[in-house]
Tab-separated table of C-alpha atoms and ligand atoms in Angstrom:
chain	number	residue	atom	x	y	z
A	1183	UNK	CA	0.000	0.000	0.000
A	1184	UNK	CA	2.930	2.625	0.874
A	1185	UNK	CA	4.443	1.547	-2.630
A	1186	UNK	CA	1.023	2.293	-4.176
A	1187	UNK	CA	0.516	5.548	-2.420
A	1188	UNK	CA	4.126	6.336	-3.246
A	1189	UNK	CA	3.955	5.668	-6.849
A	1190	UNK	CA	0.718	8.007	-7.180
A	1191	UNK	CA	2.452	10.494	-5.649
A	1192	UNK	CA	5.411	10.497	-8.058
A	1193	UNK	CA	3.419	9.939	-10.978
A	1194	UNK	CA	1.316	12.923	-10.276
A	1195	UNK	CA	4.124	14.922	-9.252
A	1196	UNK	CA	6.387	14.390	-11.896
A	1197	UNK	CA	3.442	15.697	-14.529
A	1198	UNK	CA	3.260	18.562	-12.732
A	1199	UNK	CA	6.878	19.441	-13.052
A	1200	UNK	CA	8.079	18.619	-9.680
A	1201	UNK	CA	11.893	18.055	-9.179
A	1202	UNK	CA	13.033	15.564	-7.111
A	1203	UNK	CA	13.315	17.403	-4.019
A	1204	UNK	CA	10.028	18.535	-3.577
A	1205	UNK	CA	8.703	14.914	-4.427
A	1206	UNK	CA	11.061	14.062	-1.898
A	1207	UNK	CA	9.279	16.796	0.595
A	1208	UNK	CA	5.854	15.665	-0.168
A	1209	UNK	CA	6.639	11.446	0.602
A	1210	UNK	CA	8.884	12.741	3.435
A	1211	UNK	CA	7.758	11.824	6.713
A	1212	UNK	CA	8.046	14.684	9.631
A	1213	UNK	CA	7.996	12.041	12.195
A	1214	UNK	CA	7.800	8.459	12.999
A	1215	UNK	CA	6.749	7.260	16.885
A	1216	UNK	CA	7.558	3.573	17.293
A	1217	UNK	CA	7.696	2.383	20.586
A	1218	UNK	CA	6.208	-0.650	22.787
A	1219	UNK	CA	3.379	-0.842	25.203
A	1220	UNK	CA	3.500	-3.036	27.936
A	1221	UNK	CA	0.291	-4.307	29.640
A	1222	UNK	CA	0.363	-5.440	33.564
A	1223	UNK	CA	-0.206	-9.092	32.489
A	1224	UNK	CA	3.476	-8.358	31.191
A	1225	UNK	CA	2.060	-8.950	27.298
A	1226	UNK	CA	3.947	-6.532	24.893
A	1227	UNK	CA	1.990	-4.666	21.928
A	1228	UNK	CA	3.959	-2.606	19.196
A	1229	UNK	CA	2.790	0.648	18.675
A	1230	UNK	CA	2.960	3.174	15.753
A	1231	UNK	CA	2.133	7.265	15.290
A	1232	UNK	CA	3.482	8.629	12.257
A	1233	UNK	CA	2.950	12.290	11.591
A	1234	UNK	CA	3.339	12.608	7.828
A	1235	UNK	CA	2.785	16.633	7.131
A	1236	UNK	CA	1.758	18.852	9.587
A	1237	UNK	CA	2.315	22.010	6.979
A	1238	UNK	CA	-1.327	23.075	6.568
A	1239	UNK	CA	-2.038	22.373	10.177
A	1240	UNK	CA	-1.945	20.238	13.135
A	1241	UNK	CA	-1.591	16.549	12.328
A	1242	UNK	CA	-4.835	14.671	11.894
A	1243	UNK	CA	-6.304	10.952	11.598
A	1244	UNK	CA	-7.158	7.586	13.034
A	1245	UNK	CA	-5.929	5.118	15.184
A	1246	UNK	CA	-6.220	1.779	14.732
A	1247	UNK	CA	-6.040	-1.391	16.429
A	1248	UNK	CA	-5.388	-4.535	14.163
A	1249	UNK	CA	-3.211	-7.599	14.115
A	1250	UNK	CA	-1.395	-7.193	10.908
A	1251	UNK	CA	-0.580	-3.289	11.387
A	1252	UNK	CA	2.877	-2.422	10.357
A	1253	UNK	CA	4.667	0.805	10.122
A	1254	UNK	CA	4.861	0.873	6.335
A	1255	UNK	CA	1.021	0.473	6.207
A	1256	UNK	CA	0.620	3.308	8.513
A	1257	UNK	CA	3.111	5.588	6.821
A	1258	UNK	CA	0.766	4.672	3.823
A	1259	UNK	CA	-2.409	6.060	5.665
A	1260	UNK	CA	-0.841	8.855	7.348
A	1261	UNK	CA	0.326	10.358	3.537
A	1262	UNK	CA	-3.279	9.331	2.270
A	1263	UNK	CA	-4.097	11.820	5.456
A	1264	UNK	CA	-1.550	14.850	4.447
A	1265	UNK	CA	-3.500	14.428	0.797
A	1266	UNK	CA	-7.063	14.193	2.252
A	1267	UNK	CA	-7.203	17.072	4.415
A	1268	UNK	CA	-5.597	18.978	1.384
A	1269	UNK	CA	-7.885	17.908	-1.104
A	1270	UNK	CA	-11.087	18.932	0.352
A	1271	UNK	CA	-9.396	22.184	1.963
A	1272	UNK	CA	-9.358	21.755	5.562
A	1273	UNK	CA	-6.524	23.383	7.706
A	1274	UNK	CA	-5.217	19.726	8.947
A	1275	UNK	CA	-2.251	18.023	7.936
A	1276	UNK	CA	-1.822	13.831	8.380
A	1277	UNK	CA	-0.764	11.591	10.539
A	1278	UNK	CA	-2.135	8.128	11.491
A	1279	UNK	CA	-1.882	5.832	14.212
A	1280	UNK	CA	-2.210	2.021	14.904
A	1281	UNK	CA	-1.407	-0.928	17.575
A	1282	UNK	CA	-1.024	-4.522	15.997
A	1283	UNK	CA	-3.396	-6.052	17.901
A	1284	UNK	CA	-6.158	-8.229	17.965
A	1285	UNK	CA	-8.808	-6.751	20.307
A	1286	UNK	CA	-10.882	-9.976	20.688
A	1287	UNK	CA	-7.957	-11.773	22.665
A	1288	UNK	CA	-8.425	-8.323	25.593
A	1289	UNK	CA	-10.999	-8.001	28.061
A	1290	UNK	CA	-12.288	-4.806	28.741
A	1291	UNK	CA	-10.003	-3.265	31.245
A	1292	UNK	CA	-7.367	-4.657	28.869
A	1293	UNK	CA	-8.812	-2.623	26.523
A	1294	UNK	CA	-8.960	0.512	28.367
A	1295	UNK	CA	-5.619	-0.003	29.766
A	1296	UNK	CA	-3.837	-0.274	26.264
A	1297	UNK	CA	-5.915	2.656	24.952
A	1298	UNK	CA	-4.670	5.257	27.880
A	1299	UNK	CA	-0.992	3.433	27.836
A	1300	UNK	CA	-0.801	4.231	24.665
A	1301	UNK	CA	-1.879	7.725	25.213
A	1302	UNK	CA	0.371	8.117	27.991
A	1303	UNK	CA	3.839	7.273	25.760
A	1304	UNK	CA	2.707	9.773	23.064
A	1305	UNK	CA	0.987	12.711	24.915
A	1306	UNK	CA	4.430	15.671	24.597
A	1307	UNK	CA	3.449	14.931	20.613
A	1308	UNK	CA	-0.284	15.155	20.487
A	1309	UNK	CA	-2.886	18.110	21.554
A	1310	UNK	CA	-5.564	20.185	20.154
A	1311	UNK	CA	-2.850	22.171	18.157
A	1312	UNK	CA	-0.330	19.017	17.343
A	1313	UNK	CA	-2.363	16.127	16.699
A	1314	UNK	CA	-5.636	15.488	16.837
A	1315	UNK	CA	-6.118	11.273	16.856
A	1316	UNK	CA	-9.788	9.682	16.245
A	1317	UNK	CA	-10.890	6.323	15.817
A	1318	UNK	CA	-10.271	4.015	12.934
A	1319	UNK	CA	-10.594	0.050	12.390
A	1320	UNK	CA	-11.620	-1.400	15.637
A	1321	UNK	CA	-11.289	1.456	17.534
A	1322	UNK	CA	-14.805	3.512	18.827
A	1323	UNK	CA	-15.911	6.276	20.663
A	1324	UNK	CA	-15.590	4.477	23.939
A	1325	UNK	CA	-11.772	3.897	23.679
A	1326	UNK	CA	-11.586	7.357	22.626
A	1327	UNK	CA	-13.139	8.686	25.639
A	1328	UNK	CA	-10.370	7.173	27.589
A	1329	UNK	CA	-7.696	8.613	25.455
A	1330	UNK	CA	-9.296	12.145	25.835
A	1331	UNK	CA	-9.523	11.351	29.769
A	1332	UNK	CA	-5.920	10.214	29.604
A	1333	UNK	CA	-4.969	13.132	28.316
A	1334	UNK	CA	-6.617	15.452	30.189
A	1335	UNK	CA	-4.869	14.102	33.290
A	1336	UNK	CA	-1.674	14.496	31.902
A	1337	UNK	CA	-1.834	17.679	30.683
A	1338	UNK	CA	-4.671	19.571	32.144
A	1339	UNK	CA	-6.353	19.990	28.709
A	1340	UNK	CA	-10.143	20.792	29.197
A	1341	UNK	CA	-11.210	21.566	25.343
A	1342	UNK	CA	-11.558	17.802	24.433
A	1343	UNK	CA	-10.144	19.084	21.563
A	1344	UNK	CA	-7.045	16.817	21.991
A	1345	UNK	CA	-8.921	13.966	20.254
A	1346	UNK	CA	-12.417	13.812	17.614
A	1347	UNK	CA	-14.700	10.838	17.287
A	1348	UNK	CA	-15.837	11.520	20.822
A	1349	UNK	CA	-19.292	9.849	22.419
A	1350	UNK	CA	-22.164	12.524	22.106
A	1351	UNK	CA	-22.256	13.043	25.700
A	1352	UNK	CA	-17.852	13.621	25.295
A	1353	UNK	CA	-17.810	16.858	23.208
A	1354	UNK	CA	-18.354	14.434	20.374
A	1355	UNK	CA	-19.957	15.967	17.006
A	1356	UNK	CA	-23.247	14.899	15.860
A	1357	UNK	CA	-23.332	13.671	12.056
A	1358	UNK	CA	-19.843	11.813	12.757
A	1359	UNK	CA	-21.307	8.166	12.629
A	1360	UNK	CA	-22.814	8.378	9.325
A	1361	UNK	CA	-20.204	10.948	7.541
A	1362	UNK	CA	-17.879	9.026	5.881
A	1363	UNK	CA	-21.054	7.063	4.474
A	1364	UNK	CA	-23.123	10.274	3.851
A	1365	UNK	CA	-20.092	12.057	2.104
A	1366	UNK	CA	-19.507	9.057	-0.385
A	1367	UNK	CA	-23.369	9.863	-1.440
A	1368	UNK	CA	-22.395	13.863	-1.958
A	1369	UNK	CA	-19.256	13.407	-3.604
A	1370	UNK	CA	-21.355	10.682	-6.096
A	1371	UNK	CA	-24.314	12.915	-6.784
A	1372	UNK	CA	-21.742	15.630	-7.390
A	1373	UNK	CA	-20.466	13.910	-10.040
A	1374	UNK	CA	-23.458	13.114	-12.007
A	1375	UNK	CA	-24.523	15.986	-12.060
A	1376	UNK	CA	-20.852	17.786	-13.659
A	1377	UNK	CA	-21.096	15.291	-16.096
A	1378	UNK	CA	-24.257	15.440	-17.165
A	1379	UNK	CA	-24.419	11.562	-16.631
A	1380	UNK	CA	-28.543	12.341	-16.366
A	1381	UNK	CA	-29.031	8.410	-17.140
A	1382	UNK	CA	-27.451	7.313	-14.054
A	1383	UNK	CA	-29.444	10.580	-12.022
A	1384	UNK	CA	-32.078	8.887	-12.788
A	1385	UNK	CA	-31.765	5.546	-12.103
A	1386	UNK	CA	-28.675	3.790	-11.375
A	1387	UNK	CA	-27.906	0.623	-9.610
A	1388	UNK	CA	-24.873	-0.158	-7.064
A	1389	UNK	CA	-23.083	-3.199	-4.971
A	1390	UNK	CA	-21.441	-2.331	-1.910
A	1391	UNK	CA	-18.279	-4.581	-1.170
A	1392	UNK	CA	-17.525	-4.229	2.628
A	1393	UNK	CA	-21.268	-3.702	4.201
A	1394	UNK	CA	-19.774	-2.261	7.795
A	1395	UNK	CA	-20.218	1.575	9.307
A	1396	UNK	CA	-19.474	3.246	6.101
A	1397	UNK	CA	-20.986	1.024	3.658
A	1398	UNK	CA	-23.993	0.918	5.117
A	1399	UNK	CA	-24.659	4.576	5.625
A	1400	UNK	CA	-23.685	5.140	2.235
A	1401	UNK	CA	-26.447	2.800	1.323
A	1402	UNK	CA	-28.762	4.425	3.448
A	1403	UNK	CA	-28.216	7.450	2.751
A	1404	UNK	CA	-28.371	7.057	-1.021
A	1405	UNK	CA	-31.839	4.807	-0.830
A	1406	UNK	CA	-32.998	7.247	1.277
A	1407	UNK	CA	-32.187	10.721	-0.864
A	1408	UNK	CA	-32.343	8.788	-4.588
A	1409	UNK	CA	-34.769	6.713	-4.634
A	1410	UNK	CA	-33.717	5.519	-7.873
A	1411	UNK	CA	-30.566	4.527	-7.169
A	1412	UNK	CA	-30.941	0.927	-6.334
A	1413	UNK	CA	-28.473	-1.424	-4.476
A	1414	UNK	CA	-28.889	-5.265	-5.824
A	1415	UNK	CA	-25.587	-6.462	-3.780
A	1416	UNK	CA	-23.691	-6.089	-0.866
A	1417	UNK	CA	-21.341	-8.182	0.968
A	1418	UNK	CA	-18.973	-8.211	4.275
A	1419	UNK	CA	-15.734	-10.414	4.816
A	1420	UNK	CA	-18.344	-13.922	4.865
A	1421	UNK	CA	-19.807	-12.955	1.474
A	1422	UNK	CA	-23.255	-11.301	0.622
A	1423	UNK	CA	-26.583	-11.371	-1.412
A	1424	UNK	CA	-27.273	-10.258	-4.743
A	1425	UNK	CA	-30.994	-8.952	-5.580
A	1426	UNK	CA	-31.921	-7.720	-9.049
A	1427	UNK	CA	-35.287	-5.848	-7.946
A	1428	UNK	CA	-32.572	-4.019	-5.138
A	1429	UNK	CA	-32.135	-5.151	-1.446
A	1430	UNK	CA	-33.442	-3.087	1.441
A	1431	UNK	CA	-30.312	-1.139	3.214
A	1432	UNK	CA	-32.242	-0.076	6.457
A	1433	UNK	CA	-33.018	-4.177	6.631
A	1434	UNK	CA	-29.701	-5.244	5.829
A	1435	UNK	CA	-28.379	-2.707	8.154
A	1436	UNK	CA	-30.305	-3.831	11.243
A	1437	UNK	CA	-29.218	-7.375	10.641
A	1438	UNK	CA	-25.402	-6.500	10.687
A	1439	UNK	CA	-26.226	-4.334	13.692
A	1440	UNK	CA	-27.389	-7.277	15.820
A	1441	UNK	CA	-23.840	-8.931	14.612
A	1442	UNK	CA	-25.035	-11.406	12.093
A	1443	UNK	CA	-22.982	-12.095	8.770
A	1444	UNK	CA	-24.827	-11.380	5.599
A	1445	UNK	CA	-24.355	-14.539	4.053
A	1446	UNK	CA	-26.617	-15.969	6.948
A	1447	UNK	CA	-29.517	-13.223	5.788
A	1448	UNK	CA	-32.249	-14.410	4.449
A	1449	UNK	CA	-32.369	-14.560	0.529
A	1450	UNK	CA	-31.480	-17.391	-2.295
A	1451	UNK	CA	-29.341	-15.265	-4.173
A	1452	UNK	CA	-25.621	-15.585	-2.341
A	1453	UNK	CA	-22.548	-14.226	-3.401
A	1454	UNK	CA	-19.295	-14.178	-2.813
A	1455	UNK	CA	-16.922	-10.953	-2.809
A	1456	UNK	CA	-15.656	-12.167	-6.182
A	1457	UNK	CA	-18.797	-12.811	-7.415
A	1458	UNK	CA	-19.580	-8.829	-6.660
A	1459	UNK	CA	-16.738	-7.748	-7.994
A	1460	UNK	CA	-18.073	-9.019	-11.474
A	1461	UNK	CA	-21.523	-8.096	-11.284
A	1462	UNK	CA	-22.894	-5.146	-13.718
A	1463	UNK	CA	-23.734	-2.568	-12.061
A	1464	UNK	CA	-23.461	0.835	-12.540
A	1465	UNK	CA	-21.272	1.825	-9.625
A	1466	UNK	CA	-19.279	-0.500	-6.800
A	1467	UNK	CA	-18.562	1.075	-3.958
A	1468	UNK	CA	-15.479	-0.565	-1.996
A	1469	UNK	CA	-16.110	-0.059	1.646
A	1470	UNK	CA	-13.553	-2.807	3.207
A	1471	UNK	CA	-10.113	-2.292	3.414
A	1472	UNK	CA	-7.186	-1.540	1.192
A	1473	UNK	CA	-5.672	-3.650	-1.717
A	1474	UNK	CA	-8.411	-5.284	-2.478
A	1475	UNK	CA	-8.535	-4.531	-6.269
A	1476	UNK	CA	-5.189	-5.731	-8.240
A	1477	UNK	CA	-3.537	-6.886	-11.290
A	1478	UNK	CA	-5.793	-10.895	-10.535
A	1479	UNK	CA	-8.784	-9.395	-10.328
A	1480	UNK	CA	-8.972	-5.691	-12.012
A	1481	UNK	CA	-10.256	-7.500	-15.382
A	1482	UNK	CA	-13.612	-8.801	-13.338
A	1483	UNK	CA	-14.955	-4.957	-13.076
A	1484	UNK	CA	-18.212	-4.106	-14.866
A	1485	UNK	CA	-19.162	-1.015	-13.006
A	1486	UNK	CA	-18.577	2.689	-14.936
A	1487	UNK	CA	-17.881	3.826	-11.420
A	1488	UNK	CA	-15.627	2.539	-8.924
A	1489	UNK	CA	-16.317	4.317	-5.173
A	1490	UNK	CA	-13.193	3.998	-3.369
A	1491	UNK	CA	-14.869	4.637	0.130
A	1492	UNK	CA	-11.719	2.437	2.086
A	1493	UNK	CA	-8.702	3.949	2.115
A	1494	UNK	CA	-6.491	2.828	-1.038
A	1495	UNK	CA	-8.707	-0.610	-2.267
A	1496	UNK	CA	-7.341	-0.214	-5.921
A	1497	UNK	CA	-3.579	-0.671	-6.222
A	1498	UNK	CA	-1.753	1.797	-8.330
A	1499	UNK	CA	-0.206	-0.611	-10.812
A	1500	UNK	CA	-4.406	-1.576	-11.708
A	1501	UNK	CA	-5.102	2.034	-12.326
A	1502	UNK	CA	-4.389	2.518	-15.902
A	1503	UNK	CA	-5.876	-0.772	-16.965
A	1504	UNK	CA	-9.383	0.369	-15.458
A	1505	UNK	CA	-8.964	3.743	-17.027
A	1506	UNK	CA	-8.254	2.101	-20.590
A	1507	UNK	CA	-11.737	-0.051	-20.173
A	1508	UNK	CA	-13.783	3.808	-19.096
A	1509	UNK	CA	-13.875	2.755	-15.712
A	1510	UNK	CA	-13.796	5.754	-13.628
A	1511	UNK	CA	-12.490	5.643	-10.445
A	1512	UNK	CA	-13.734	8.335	-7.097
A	1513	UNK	CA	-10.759	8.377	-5.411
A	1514	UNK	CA	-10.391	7.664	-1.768
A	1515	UNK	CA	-9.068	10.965	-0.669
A	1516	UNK	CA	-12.336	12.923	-1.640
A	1517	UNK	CA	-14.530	10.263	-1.716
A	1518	UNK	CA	-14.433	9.244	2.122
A	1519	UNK	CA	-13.739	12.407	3.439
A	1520	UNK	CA	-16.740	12.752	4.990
A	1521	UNK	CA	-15.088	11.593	7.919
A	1522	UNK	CA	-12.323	13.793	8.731
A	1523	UNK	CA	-14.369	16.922	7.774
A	1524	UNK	CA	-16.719	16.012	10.216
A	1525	UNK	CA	-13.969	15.654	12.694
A	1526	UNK	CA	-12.420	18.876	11.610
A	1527	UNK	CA	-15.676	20.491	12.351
A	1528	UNK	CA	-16.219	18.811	15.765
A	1529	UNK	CA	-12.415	19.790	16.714
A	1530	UNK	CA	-13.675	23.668	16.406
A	1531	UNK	CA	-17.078	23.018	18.661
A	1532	UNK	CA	-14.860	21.491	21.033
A	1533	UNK	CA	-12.574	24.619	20.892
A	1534	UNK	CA	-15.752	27.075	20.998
A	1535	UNK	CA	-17.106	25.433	23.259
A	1536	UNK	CA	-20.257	24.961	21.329
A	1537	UNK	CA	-22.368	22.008	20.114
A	1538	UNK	CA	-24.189	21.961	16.515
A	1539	UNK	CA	-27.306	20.589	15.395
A	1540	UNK	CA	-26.918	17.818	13.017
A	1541	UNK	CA	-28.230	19.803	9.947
A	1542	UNK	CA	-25.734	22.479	10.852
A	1543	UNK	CA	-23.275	19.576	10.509
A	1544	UNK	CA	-24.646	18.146	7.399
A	1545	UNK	CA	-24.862	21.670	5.520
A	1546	UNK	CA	-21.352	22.190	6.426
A	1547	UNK	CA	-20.354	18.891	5.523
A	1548	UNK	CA	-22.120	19.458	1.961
A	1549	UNK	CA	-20.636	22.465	1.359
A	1550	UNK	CA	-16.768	21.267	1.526
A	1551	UNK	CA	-17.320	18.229	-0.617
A	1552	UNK	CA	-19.520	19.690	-3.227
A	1553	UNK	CA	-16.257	22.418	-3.421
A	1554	UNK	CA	-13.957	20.202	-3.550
A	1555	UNK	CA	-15.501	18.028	-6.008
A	1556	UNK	CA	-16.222	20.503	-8.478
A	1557	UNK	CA	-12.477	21.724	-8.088
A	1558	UNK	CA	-10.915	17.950	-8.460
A	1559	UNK	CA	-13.325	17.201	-12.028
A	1560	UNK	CA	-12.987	20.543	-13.468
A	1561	UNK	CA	-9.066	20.096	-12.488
A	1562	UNK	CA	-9.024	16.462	-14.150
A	1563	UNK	CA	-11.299	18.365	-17.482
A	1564	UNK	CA	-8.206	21.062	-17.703
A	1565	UNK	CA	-5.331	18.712	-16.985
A	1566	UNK	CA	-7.129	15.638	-19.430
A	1567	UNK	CA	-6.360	13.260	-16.512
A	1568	UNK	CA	-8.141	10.701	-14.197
A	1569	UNK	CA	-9.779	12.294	-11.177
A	1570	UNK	CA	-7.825	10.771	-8.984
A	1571	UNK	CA	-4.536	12.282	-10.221
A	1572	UNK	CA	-6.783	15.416	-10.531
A	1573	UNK	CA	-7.534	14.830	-6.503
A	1574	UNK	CA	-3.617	14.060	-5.740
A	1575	UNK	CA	-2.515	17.207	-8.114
A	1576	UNK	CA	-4.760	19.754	-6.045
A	1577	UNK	CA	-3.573	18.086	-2.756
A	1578	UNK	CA	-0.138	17.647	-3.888
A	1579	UNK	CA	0.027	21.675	-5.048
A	1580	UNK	CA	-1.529	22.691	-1.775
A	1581	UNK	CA	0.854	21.097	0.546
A	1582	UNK	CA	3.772	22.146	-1.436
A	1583	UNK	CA	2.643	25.733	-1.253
A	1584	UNK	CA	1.788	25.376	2.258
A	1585	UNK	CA	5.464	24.583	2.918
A	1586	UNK	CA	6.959	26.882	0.790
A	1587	UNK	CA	4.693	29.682	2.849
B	1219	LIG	P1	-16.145	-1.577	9.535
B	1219	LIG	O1	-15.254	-2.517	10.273
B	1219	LIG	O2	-17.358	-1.036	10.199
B	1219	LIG	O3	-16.633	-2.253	8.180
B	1219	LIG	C1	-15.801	-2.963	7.335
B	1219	LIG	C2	-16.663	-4.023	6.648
B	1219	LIG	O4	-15.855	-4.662	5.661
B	1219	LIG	C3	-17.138	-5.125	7.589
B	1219	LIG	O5	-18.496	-5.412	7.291
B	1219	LIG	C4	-16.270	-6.337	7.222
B	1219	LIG	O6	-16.947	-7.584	7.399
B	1219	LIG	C5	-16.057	-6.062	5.765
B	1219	LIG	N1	-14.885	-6.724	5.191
B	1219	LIG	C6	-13.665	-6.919	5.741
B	1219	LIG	N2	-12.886	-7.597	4.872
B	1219	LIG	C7	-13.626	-7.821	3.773
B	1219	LIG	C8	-13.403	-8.463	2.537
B	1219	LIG	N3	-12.228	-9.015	2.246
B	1219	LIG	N4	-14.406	-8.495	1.638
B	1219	LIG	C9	-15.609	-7.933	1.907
B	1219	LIG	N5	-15.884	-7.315	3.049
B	1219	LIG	C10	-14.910	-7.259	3.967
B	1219	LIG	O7	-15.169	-0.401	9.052
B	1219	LIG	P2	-15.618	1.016	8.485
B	1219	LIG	O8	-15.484	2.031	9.580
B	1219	LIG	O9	-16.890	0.878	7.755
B	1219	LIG	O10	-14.428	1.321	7.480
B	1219	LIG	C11	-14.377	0.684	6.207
B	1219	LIG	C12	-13.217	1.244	5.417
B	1219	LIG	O11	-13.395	2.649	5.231
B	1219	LIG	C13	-11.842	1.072	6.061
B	1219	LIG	O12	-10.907	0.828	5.021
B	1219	LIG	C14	-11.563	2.427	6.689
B	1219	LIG	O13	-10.181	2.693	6.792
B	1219	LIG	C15	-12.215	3.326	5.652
B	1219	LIG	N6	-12.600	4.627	6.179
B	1219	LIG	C16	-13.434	4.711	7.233
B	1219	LIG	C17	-13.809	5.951	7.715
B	1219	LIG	C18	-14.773	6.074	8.852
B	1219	LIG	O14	-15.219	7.199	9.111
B	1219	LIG	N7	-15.153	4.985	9.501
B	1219	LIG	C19	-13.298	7.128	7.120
B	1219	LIG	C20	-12.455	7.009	6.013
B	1219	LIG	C21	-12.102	5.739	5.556
C-alpha cells in the first residue's frame, strides 16, 4: 500500500513538473513514533504514530487497532491523510496511528488499559494544536473517551479538543457516525450531475463490497435521498446477497447491527466478494479495506464507477488498466472524506465550546465536498487526466505551497 501511495504520488508529481526534491518533501515523513506498550499481564503490543505533514495544520487521523498493522502500512495512511485534508481544503495536515493487535484476545479493562498506555507514551506529541487522533478500524468512541480522559490528566487539557470521534455526551460531534457514508453519497451525486451523466441521475444501480459503518450509511443514505438509485448487492468479509429488484439497506443494516454475517440473511441469491466484484452494475462502492482490487482481479470490473470509500482498495499498478476499459475511479481521498471533515468540524465546537445541530453539521459537511468536487473534475477536465490524479494534483500543489509559505 505505501508503494502504491508512493507511486501516485510520483506519478502525479512528476506531470506537474516537480523536481526531485520537492517529491522528496511531499513522501517525506516529519515524524515516525515507534515504541512498545507493555500491559500489567506483562504482554507486549507494538505501537505506531506517524505524523506525515503537519504544513497546513496540526496533524490529523485515526488510530487503529489490528493484528497485521505495520509501520509501512501506517506511513501509507498517514500520507493518504496529508493528501485528504488537502484535497477537500481543511486546515489539517496527516498523521495516522495504529497498535497490531487483535482486540478480541483483551478483556475490557485490557482494553482501556492499552488505549490510555498508549496515550500516555505519546501525549508531549499530540494536543488540540499538534495532533488530533480519532478512531479508525476497531477502535470507537468508547476507547476514545479514555484517550481524551488520559490526556486530560496528563496535561490539564479541558477543550476535548485533543482527540475527535468523541461519544455525544464527550464533546463528540453529531453527524460523525454516518459521515464518511453520507459524504460518499455527496461526492457521487456531485459527479453526475458535472457530467451530465442524467441516465445514471435517474436511475442507477450499485453493490457495496464491505457492508460495515461506512458502507452501510452510504447505502442508506443514497436509498434514502435517490430513490432511484438501487443497491442489488452487498457483501462483508463472509460474502453477501445479490438482488436484481434491489435489497433493502435499512433491513440489511439492522441485521449486521445485531452482529449477524450477511451470508446468513435471508435470501437465495448468495454471493461471494468475487462474485460482486463481477456483477454489472453501474457503480461499486469498496467499503472494506485496502488492496483489495489488483492486477488478478482488475479485469472482473463491470461497473462505470468505482467508489473507493476504504482507504487505497485499488492498487496503483491496476489504475491505468481500469482507465483504458472507461472505468472511472472516485478516489479515496475525496470520496471518504466525509469523515475527517466532520472531525475537523467537531475539533472547532470542542474549541468554541459549542455544540451543533446535526443539519448544521450536514450543511457544512455538503458544502466542503460539493467544493472540492467541483475543483478535483474541473481540475481532471483542464489537466485531461483521471480524477484521482486530478484529486492528488490539487492536494499535492496545496501542501507544497503550504510549505513553501
Ligand atoms: P467496519 O469494520 O465497520 O466495516 C468494514 C466491513 O468490511 C465489515 O463489514 C467487514 O466484514 C467487511 N470486510 C472486511 N474484509 C472484507 C473483505 N475481504 N471483503 C468484503 N468485506 C470485507 O469499518 P468502516 O469504519 O466501515 O471502514 C471501512 C473502510 O473505510 C476502512 O478501510 C476504513 O479505513 C475506511 N474509512 C473509514 C472511515 C470512517 O469514518 N469509519 C473514514 C475514512 C475511511
Amino acid at each position: 500500500m505505501l508503494t502504491s501511495v508512493q507511486n501516485n504520488i510520483r506519478i502525479t508529481a512528476k506531470r506537474l513538473g516537480l523536481n526531485s526534491r520537492q517529491i522528496e518533501e511531499i513522501l517525506k515523513v516529519e515524524a515516525t513514533h515507534s515504541f512498545k506498550i507493555t500491559l500489567d499481564n506483562k504482554k507486549q503490543y507494538n505501537a505506531y504514530r506517524i505524523q506525515h505533514s503537519s504544513a497546513r495544520g496540526p496533524y490529523k487521523g485515526g488510530i487503529r487497532f489490528h493484528p497485521e498493522i505495520n509501520e509501512d502500512e501506517v506511513q501509507a495512511l498517514a500520507t493518504l491523510m496529508s493528501l485528504k485534508t488537502a484535497a477537500v481544503n481543511i486546515p489539517l495536515g496527516g498523521a495516522k496511528g495504529g497498535v497490531e493487535v487483535d482486540t478480541r484476545n483483551l478483556n475490557m479493562s485490557e482494553l482501556e488499559e492499552l488505549s490510555r498506555k498508549y496515550v500516555r507514551i505519546l501525549a508531549p506529541f499530540i494536543g488540540p494544536k499538534k495532533d488530533i487522533p480519532a478512531p479508525d478500524v476497531n477502535t470507537n468512541p468508547k476507547i476514545i473517551d479514555w484517550m481524551v480522559d488520559e490526556y486530560s490528566r496528563l496535561t490539564g487539557d479541558t477543550t476535548k479538543a485533543s482527540f475527535t470521534g468523541k461519544s455525544l455526551t464527550n464533546g463528540g460531534s453529531e453527524g460523525r457516525d454516518a459521515a464518511t457514508g453520507r459524504g460518499g453519497v455527496i461526492v457521487l451525486k456531485t459527479l453526475l450531475d458535472l457530467s451530465h451523466d442524467l441516465n445514471y441521475n435517474k436511475a442507477l444501480t450499485f453493490a457495496v463490497q464491505g457492508f460495515g459503518n461506512v458502507g452501510s450509511y452510504f447505502a442508506e443514505i443514497a436509498s434514502k435521498n435517490y430513490p432511484n438509485w438501487k443497491m442489488v448487492a452487498a457483501t462483508d468479509s463472509s460474502g453477501g446477497i445479490y438482488e436484481k429488484g434491489g435489497l433493502k439497506s435499512s433491513e440489511l443494516s439492522e441485521w449486521k447491527r445485531r452482529g449477524k454475517k450477511l451470508l446468513d440473511y435471508d435470501s437465495n441469491n448468495k454471493i461471494s466478494n468475487s462474485d460482486l466484484f463481477g456483477l454489472d452494475v453501474d457503480v461499486i462502492v469498496f467499503a472494506a479495506m485496502g488492496g483489495i482490487l489488483n492486477e488478478d482481479n482488475q479485469h472482473i470490473i463491470k461497473a462505470k464507477y468505482v467508489l473507493e470509500l476504504a482507504n487505497g482498495p485499488i492498487l496503483s499498478s491496476v489504475e491505468g488498466a481500469l482507465k483504458n476499459r472507461g472505468i472511472i475511479v472516485i478516489p479515496d481521498i475525496l470520496a471518504n472524506a466525509g469523515g475527517v471533515i466532520v472531525s475537523y468540524l467537531e475539533w472547532i465546537q470542542n474549541l468554541q465550546n459549542e455544540h451543533w445541530d446535526e443539519d448544521i453539521v450536514n450543511k457544512k459537511l455538503k458544502d466542503y465536498l460539493v467544493v472540492a468536487t467541483k475543483d478535483i473534475y474541473r481540475r481532471a477536465k483542464k489537466d485531461r487526466t483521471s480524477l484521482k490524479d486530478a484529486a492528488f494534483a490539487v492536494a499535492i500543489e496545496r501542501i507544497l505551497k503550504a510549505k513553501q509559505a
